[in-house]
Coordinates of C-alpha atoms and ligand atoms in Angstrom, one line a residue:
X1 CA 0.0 0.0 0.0
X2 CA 1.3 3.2 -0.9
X3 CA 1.4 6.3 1.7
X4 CA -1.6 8.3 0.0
X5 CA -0.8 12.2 -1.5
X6 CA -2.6 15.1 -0.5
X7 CA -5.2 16.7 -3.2
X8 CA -3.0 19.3 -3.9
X9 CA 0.0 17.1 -4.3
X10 CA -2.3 15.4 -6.8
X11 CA -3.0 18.0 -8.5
X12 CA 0.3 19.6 -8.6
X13 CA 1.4 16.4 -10.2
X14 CA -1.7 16.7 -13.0
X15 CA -0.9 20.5 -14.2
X16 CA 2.5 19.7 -14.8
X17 CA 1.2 17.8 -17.9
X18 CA 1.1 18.7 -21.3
X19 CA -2.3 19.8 -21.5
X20 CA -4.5 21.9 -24.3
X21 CA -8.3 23.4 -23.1
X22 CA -11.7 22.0 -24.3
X23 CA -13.5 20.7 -21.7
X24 CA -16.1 22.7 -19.7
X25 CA -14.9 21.4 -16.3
X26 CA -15.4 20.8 -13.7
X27 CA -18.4 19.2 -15.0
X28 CA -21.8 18.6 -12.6
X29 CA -22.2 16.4 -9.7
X30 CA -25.8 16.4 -9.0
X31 CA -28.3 14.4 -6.6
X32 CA -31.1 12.2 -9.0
X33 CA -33.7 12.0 -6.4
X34 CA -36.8 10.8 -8.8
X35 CA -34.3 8.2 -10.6
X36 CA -32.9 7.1 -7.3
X37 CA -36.3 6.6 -5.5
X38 CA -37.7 4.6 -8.9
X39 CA -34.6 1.9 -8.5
X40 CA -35.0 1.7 -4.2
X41 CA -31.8 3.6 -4.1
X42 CA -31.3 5.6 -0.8
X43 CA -29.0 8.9 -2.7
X44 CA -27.8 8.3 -6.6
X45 CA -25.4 11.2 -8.1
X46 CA -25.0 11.8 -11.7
X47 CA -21.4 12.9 -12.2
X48 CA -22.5 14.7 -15.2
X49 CA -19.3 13.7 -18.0
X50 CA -22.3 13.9 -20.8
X51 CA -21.6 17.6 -20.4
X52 CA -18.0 18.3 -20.8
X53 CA -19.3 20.6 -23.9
X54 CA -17.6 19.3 -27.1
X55 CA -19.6 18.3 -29.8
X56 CA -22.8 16.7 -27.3
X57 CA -20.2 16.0 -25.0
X58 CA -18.9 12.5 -23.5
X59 CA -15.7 11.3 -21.3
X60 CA -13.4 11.3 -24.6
X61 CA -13.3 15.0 -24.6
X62 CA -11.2 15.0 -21.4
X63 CA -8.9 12.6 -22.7
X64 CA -8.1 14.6 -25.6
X65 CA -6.8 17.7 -23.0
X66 CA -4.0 15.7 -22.3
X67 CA -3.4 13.0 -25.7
X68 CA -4.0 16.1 -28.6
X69 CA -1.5 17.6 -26.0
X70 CA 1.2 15.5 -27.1
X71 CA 0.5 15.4 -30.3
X72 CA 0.5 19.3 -31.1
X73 CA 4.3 18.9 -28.2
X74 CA 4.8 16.3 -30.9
X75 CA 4.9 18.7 -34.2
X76 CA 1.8 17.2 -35.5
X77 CA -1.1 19.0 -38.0
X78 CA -2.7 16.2 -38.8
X79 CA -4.7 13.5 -36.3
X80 CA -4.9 9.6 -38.1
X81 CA -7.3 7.5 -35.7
X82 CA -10.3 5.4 -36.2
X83 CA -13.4 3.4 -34.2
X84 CA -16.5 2.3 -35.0
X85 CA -18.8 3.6 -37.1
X86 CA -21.0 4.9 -34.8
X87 CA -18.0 5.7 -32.5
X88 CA -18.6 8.5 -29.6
X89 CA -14.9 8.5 -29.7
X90 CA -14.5 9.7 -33.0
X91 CA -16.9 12.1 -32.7
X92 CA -15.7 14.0 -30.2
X93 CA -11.8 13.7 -31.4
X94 CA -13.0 15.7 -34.3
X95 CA -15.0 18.1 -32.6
X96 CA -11.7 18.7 -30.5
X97 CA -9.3 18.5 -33.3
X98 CA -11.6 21.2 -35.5
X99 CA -11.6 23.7 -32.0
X100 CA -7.5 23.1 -32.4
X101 CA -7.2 23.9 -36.3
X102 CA -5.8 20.5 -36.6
X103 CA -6.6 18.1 -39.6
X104 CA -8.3 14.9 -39.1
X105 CA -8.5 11.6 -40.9
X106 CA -10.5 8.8 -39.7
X107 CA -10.7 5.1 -40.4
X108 CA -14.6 3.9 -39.4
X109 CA -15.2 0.4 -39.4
X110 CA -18.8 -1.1 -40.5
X111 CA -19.6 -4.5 -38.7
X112 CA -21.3 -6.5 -40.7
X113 CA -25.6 -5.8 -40.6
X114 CA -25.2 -2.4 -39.7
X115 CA -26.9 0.5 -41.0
X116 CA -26.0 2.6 -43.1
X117 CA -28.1 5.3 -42.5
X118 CA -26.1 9.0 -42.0
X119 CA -27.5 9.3 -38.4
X120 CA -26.3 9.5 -34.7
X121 CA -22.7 10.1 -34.4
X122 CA -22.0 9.3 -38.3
X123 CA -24.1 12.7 -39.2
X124 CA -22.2 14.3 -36.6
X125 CA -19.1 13.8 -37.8
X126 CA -20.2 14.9 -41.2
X127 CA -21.4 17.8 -40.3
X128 CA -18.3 18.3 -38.4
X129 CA -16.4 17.8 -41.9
X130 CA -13.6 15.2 -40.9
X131 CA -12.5 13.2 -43.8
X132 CA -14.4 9.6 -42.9
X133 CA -12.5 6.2 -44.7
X134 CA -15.3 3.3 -44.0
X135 CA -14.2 -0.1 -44.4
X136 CA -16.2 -3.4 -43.8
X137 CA -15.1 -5.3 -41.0
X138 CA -15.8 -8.4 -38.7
X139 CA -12.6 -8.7 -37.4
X140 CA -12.0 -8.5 -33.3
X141 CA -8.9 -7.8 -33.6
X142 CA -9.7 -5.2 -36.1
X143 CA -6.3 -5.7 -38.2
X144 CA -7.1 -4.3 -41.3
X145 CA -8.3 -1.3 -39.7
X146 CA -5.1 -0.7 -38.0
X147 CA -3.4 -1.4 -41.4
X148 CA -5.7 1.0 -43.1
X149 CA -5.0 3.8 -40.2
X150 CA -1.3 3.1 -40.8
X151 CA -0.9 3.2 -44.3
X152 CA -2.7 6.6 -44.4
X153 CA -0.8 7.9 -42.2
X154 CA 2.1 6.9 -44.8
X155 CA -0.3 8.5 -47.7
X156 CA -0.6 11.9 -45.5
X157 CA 3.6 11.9 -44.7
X158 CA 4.1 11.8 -48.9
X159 CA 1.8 14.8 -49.3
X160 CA 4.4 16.5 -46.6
X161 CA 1.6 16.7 -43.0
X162 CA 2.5 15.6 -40.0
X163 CA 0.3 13.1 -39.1
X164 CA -0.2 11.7 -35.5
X165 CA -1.8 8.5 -34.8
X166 CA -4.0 8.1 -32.2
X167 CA -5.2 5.3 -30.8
X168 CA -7.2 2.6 -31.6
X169 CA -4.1 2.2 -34.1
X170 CA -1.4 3.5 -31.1
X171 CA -2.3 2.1 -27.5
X172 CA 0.9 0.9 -26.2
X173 CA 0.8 3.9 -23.6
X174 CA -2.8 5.1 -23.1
X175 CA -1.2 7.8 -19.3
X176 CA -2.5 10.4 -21.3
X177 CA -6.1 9.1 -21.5
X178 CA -6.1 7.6 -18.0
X179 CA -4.7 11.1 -16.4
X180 CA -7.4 13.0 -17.6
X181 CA -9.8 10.3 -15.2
X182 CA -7.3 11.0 -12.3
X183 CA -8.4 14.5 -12.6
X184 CA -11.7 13.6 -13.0
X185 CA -11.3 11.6 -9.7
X186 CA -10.0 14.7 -8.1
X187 CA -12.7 17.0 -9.2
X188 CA -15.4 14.6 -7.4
X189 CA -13.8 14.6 -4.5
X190 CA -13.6 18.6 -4.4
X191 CA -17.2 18.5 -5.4
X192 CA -18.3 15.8 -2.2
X193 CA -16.3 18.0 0.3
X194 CA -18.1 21.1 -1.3
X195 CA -21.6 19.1 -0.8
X196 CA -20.7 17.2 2.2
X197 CA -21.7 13.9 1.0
X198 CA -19.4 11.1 1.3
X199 CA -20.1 8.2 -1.7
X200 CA -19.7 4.8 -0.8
X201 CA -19.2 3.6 -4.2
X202 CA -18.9 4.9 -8.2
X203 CA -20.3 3.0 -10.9
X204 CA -19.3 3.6 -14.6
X205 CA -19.5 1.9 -18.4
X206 CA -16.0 1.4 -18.5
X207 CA -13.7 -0.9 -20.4
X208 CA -10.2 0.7 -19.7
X209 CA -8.8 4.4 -19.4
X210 CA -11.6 5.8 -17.7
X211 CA -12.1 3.3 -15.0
X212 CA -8.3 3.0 -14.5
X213 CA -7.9 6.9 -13.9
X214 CA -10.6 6.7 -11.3
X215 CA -8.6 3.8 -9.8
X216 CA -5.3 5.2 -9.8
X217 CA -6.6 8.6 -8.2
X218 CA -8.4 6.7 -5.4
X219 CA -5.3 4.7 -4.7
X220 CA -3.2 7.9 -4.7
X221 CA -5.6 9.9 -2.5
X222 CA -6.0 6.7 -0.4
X223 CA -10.1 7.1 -0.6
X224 CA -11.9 3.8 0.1
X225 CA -14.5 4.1 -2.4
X226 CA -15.3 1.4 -4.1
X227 CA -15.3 1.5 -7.7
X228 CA -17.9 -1.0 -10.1
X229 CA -17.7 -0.8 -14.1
X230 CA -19.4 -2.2 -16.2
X231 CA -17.7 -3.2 -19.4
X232 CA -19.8 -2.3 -22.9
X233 CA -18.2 -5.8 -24.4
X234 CA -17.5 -9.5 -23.7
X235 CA -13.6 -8.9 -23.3
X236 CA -12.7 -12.9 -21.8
X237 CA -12.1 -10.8 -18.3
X238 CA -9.3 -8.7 -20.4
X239 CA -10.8 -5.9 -18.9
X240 CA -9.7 -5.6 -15.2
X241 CA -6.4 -6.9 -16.3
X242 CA -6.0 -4.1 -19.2
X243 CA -7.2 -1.5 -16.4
X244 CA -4.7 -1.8 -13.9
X245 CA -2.2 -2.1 -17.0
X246 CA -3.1 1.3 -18.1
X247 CA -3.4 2.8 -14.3
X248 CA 0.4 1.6 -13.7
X249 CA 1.3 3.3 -16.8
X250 CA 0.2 6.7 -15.8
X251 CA 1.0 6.2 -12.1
X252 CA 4.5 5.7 -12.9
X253 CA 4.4 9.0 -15.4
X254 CA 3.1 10.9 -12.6
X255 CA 5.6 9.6 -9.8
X256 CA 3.1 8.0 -7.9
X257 CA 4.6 4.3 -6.3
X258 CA 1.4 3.1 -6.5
X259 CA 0.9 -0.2 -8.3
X260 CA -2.5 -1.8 -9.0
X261 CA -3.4 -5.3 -9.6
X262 CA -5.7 -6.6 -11.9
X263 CA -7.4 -8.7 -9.1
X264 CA -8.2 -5.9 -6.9
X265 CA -10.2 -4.3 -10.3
X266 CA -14.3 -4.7 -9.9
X267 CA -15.3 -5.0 -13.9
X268 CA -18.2 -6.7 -14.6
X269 CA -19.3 -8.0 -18.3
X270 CA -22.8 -9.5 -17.0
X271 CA -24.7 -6.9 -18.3
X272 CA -23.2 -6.4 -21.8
X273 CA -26.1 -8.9 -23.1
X274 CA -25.4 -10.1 -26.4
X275 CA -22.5 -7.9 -27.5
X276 CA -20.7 -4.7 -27.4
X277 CA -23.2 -2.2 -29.5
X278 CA -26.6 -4.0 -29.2
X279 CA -28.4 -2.6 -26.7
X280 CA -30.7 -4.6 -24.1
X281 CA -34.1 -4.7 -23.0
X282 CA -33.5 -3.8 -19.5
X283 CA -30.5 -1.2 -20.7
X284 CA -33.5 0.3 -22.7
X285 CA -36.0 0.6 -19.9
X286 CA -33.4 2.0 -17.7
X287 CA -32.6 4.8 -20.8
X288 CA -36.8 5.5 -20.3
X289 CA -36.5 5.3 -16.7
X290 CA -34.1 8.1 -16.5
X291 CA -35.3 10.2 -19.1
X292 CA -38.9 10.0 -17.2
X293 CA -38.1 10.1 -14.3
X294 CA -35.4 12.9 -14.4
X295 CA -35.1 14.0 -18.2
X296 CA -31.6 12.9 -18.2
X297 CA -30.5 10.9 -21.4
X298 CA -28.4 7.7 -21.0
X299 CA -26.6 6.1 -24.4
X300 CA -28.7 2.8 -25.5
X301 CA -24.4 1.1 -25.4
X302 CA -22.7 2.6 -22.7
X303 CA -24.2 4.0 -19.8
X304 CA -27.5 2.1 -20.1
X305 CA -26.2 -1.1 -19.5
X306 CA -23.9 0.4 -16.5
X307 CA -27.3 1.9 -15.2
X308 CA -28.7 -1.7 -15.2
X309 CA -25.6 -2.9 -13.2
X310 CA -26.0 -0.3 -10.4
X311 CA -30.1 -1.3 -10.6
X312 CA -29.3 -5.0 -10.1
X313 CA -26.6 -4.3 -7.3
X314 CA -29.4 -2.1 -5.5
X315 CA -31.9 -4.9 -6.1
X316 CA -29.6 -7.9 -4.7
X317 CA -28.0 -5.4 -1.6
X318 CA -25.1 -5.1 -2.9
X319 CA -25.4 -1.5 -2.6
X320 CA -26.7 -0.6 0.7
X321 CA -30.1 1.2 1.6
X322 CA -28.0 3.8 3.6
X323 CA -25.7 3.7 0.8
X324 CA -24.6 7.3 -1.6
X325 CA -23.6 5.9 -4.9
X326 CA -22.3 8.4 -7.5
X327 CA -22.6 6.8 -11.2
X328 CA -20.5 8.7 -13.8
X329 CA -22.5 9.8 -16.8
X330 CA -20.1 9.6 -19.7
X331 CA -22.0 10.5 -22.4
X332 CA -22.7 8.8 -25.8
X333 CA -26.3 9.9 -26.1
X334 CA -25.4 11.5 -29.9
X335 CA -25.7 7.9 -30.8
X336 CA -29.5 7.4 -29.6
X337 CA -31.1 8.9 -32.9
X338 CA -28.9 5.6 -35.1
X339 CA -30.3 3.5 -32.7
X340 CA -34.4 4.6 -33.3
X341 CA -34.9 0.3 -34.0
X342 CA -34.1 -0.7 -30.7
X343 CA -35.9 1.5 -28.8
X344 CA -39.5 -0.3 -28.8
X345 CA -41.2 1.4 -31.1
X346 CA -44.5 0.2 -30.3
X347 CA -44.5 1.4 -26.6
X348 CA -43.2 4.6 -27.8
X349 CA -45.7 5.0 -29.7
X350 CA -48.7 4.1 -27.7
X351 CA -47.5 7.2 -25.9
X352 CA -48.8 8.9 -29.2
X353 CA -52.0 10.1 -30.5
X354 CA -52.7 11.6 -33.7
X355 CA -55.9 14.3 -33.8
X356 CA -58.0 14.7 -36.1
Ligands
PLP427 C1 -20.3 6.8 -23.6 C2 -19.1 6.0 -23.3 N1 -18.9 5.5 -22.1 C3 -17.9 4.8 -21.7 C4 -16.9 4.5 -22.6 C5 -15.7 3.6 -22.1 O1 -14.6 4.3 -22.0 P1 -13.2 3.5 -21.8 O2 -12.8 3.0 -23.1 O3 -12.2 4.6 -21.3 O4 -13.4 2.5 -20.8 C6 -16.9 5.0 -23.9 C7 -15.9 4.7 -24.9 O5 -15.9 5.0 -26.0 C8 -18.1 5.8 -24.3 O6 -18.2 6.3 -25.5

């Protein structure tokens, strides 16, 4: 166990980063009484990352404060990256690389069965004008993507830019990304002492970065919070192994001899249902639940599911009836309007009459 830093320490540590503005932080922390009485919860708190104010918003945007950061320390005029097609990533990268006069190419993969229709994030990013490559893909390991990102990166070089790539083609160190969620950590913690609340436990859609900054600042503060994501895909358990990978990368950049272990990591994929990107019934009705019981939107792949996780946990006792549970909204609901199929149609319509 490491001998904890002080706040200040922390955050002395943080600004000494290479770091470029975009965010509006710190972002809300806010009580969801309605929401929190509908699911038997005794206090939930939207940490409110769906408002960092790029481009819809989403917890991205803080990562790029730090990664575009290196890239512009770097020489670079030109961002290379890719996702999905329907990537919230992406989205917000070129909202932040457009606010930085910085070019942007993008490699969007199309999984097999998906629609094609120019909605959701895809419009977005249109609109945004980024220069969009889609290839077809079914691959996990998303090879030819990376190959693709690569090679136009080569293309961009010839016609004399300086390209940067970003990952998904680059993740061998990811501090950058995970930094940004150690100052996210901090700013909750500011914001409890300002409210006087003391949370128990934070739950968040998270497959890597964002869960292992959280980790990594609670280790550093020594705060015994306990910490549940829940993972958007079925990663084989990858996930709390790749999380306190990434969280020993950026402890070590910022001087912090703290090491996590994979084992200590709570990551659940039991509510991912049957893949990363297809939403769930009962991720769906939580999205309703929210919306109607608070007029909050959760994302029908991300937070959704994570909200079903912190339902369930509240159902079963895992979280206390005495319990304050913060659950960190990070965005993603640009990609609601590409998902209109999903949403039962029927029941939303029986909510609508037409007159006469
Ligand atoms: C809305 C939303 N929530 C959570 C995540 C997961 O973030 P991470 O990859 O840092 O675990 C993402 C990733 O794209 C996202 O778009």
């Amino acid at each position: 166990m490491m001998k904890p830093v002080s706040l200040d320490d922390l955050k002395r540590r943080i600004a000494a980063e290479p770091r470029v503005r975009l965010c509006q932080l710190p972002t809300p922390l806010h009580a969801v009484p309605r929401f929190s009485a509908a699911i038997g919860a005794a206090v939930v708190f939207l940490k409110r990352d769906d408002l960092t104010g790029l481009a819809f918003g989403g917890n991205k945007s803080r990562m790029f404060e730090f990664v575009l950061a290196d890239a512009l320390k770097a020489g670079a005029d030109t961002i290379v990256g890719g996702a999905g097609l329907q990537s919230n990533y992406c989205r917000q990268l070129i909202a932040a690389c457009n606010s930085l006069g910085l070019e942007i190419h993008l490699v969007l993969r199309r999984t097999p069965g998906q629609s094609e229709s120019i909605q959701g994030n895809l419009l977005l990013d249109l609109l945004a004008g980024a220069n969009l490559h889609v290839i077809d893909s079914a691959d996990p390991e998303h090879t030819l993507q990376r190959t693709r990102i690569f090679a136009l990166a080569d293309e961009l070089r010839k016609e004399g830019k300086k390209p940067y790539v970003v990952r998904m083609a680059n993740d061998q160190d990811l501090s950058s990304d995970v930094i940004s969620y150690v100052n996210c950590f901090c700013e909750i913690v500011e914001q409890c002492h300002e409210l006087n609340v003391t949370p128990s436990r934070i739950y968040v859609a998270a497959g890597d970065t964002t869960q292992a900054g959280l980790e990594l600042g609670k280790r550093a503060l020594g705060i015994p919070v306990v910490i549940q994501g829940a993972c958007p895909d079925h990663s084989g358990g990858d996930a709390a192994r790749q999380i306190a990978h990434y969280a020993n990368q950026a402890a070590r950049r910022l001087g912090l001899d703290c090491t996590v272990e994979a084992g200590d990591i709570k990551n659940t994929e039991d509510y991912v249902g049957k893949a990363y990107g297809i939403p769930t019934p009962e991720g769906i009705a939580m999205l309703k639940l929210m919306a109607r019981t608070e007029g909050i939107f959760l994302d029908p792949v991300y937070t959704s599911k994570a909200m079903v996780c912190l339902a369930d946990h509240v159902a079963k006792g895992i979280v206390g009836k005495d319990e304050t549970v913060i659950f960190l909204h990070t965005g993603g609901n640009a990609a609601l309007f590409a998902f209109a199929e999903y949403l039962d149609t029927a029941e939303l319509s029986s909510h609508l009459s037409y007159e006469k």
